[in-house]
XYZ file of N, CA and C in Angstrom:
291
model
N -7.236 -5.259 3.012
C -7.748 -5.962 4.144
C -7.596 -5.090 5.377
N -8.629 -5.029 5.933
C -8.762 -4.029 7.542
C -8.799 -4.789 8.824
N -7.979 -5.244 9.575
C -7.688 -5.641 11.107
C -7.579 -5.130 12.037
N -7.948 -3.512 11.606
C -8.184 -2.513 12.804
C -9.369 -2.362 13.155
N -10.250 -1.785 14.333
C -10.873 -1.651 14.748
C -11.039 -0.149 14.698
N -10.104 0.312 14.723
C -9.510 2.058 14.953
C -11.061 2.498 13.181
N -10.479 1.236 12.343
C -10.962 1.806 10.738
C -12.375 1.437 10.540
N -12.671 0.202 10.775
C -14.046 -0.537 10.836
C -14.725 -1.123 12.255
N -15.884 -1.273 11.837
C -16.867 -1.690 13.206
C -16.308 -3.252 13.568
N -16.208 -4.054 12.518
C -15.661 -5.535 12.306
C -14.732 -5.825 11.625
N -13.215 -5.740 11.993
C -12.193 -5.955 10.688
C -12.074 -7.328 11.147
N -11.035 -7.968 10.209
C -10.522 -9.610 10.153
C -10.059 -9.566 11.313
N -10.135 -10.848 11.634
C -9.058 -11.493 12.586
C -7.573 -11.625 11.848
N -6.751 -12.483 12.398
C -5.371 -12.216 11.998
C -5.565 -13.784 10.993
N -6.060 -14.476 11.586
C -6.689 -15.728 11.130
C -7.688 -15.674 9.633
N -8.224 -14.923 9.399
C -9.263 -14.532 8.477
C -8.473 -13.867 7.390
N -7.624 -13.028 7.628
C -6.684 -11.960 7.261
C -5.598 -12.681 6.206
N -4.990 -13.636 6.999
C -4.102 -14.686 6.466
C -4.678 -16.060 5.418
N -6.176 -16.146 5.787
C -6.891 -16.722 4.654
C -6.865 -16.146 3.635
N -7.102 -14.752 3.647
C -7.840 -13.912 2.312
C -5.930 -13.860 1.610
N -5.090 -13.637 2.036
C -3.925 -13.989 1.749
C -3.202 -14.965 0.972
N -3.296 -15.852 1.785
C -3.216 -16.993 1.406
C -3.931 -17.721 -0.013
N -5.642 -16.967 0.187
C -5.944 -17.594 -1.343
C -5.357 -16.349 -2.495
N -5.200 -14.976 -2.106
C -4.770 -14.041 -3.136
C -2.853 -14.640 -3.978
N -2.566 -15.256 -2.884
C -1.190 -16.180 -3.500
C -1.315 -16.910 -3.923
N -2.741 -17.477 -3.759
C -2.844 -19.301 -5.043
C -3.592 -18.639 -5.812
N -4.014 -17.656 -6.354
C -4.920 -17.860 -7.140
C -3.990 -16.882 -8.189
N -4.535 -17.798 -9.470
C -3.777 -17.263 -11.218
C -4.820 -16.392 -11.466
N -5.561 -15.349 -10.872
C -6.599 -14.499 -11.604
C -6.019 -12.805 -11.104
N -5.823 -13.196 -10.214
C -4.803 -11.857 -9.062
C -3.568 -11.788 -9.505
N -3.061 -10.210 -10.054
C -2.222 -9.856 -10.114
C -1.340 -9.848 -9.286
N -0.360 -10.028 -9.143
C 0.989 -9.499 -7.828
C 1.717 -8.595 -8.463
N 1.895 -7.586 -7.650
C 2.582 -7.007 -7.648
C 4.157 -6.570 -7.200
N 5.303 -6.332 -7.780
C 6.605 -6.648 -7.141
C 7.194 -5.211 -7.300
N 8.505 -5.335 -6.284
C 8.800 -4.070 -6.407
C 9.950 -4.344 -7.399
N 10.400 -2.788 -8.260
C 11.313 -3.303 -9.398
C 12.574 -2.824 -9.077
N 13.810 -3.005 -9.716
C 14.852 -3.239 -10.042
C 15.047 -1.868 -8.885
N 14.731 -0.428 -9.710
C 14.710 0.986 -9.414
C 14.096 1.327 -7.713
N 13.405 0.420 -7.074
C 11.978 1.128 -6.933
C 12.345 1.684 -5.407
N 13.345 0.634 -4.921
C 14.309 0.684 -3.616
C 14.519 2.037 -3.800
N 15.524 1.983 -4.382
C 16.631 2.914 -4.933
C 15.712 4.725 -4.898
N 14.639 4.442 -5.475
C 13.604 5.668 -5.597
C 13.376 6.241 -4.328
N 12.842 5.046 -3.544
C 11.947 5.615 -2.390
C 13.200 6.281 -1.571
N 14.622 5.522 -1.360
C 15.172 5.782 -0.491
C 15.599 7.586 -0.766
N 15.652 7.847 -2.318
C 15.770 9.332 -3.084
C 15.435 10.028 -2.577
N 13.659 9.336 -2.623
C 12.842 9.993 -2.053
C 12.473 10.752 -0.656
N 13.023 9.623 0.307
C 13.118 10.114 1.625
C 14.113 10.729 2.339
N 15.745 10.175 1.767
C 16.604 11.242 2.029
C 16.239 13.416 1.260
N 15.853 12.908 0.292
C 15.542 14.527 -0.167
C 14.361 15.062 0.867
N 13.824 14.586 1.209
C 12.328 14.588 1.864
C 12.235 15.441 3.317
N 13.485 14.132 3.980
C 13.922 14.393 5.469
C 12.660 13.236 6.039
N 12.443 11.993 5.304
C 12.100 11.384 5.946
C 12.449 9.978 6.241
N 12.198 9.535 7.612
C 12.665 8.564 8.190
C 11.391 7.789 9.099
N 11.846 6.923 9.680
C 10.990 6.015 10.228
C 9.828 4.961 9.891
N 8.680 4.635 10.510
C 7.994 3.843 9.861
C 7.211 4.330 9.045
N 7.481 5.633 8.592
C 6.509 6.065 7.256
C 7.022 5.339 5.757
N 8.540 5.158 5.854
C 9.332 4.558 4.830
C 8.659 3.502 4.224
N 7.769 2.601 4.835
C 7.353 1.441 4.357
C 6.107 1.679 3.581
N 5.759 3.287 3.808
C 4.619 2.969 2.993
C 4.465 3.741 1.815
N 6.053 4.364 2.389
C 6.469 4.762 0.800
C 6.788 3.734 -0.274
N 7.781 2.859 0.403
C 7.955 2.018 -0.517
C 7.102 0.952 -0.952
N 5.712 1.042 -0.527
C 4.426 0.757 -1.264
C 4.176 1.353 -2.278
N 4.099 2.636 -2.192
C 3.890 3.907 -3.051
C 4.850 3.656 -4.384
N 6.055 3.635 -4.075
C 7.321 3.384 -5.381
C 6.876 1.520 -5.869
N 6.540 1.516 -4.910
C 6.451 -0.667 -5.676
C 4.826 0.381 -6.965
N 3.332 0.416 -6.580
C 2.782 0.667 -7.283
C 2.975 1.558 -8.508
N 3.646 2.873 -8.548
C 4.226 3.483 -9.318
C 5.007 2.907 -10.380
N 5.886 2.180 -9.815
C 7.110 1.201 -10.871
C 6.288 0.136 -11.824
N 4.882 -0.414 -11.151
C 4.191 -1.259 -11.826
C 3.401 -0.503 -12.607
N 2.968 0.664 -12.696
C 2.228 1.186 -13.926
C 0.753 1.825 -13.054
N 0.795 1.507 -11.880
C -0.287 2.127 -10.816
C -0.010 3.229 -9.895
N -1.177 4.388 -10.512
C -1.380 5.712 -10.006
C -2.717 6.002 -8.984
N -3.218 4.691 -8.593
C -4.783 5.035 -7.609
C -4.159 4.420 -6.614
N -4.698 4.220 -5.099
C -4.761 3.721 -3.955
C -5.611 3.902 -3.179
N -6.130 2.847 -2.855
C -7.348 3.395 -1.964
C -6.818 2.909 -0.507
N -7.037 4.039 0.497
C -6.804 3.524 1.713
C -7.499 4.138 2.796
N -7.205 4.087 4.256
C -7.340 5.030 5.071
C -6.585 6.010 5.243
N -5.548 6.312 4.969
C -4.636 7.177 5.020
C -3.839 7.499 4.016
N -4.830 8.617 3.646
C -4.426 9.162 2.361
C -3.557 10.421 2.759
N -3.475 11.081 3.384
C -2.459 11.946 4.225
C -1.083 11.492 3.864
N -0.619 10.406 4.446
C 0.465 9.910 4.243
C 0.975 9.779 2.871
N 0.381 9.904 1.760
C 0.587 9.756 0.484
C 0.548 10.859 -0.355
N 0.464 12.012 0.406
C -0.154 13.264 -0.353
C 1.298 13.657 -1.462
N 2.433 13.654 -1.164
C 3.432 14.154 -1.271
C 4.136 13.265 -2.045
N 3.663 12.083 -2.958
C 3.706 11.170 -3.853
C 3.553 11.843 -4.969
N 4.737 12.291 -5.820
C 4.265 12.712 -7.088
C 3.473 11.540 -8.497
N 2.286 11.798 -8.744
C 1.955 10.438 -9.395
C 0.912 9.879 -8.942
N 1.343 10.167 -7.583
C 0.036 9.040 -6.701
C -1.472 9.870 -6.533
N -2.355 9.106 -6.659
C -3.564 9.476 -6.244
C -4.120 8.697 -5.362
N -4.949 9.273 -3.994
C -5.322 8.194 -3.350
C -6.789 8.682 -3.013
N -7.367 7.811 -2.851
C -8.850 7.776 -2.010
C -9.494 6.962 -1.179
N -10.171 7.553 -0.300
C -10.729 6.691 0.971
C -11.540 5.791 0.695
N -11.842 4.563 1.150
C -12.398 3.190 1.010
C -14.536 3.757 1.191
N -14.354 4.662 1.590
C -16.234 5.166 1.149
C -16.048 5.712 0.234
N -14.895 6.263 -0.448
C -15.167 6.901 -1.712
C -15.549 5.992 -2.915
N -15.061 4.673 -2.538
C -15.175 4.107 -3.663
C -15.954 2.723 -3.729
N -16.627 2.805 -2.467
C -17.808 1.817 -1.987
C -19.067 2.018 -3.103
């Protein structure tokens, strides 16, 4: 889901955003995804060996939640930030339009 403007001509409102949410939590057809037992434990590995800190951490530990579940794609805007993910592959949201 895109609420930036920075990414798209028209992203969600915060309102719209929290709908599409909201039904991805009721609905039994959508996977969820959780982070596992390890996955903490990984990223933090990961970023002390790294030398990294701050709000990049969170999207590492996106990166270790998908990994731990058996997922190696991501599609985003910022695939930069993910380069250095061993495992991970990512691609931009026109790549896969």
């Amino acid at each position: 889901m895109v609420t930036s403007s920075r990414r798209i001509p028209h992203p969600l409102t915060a309102a719209e955003a929290r709908q599409r949410v909201d039904f991805i939590l009721r609905s039994r057809k959508i996977v969820k995804l959780a982070p596992g037992p390890q996955t903490l434990r990984r990223c933090v590995a990961f970023c002390s060996e790294n030398g990294i800190r701050g709000p990049r951490i969170f999207d590492l530990y996106l990166a270790w939640t998908l990994l731990d579940n058996g997922v190696n794609h991501l599609v985003t805007f910022d695939t930069k930030d993910f380069l250095d993910i061993p495992g991970l592959q990512t691609r931009l949201p026109s790549a896969v339009a």
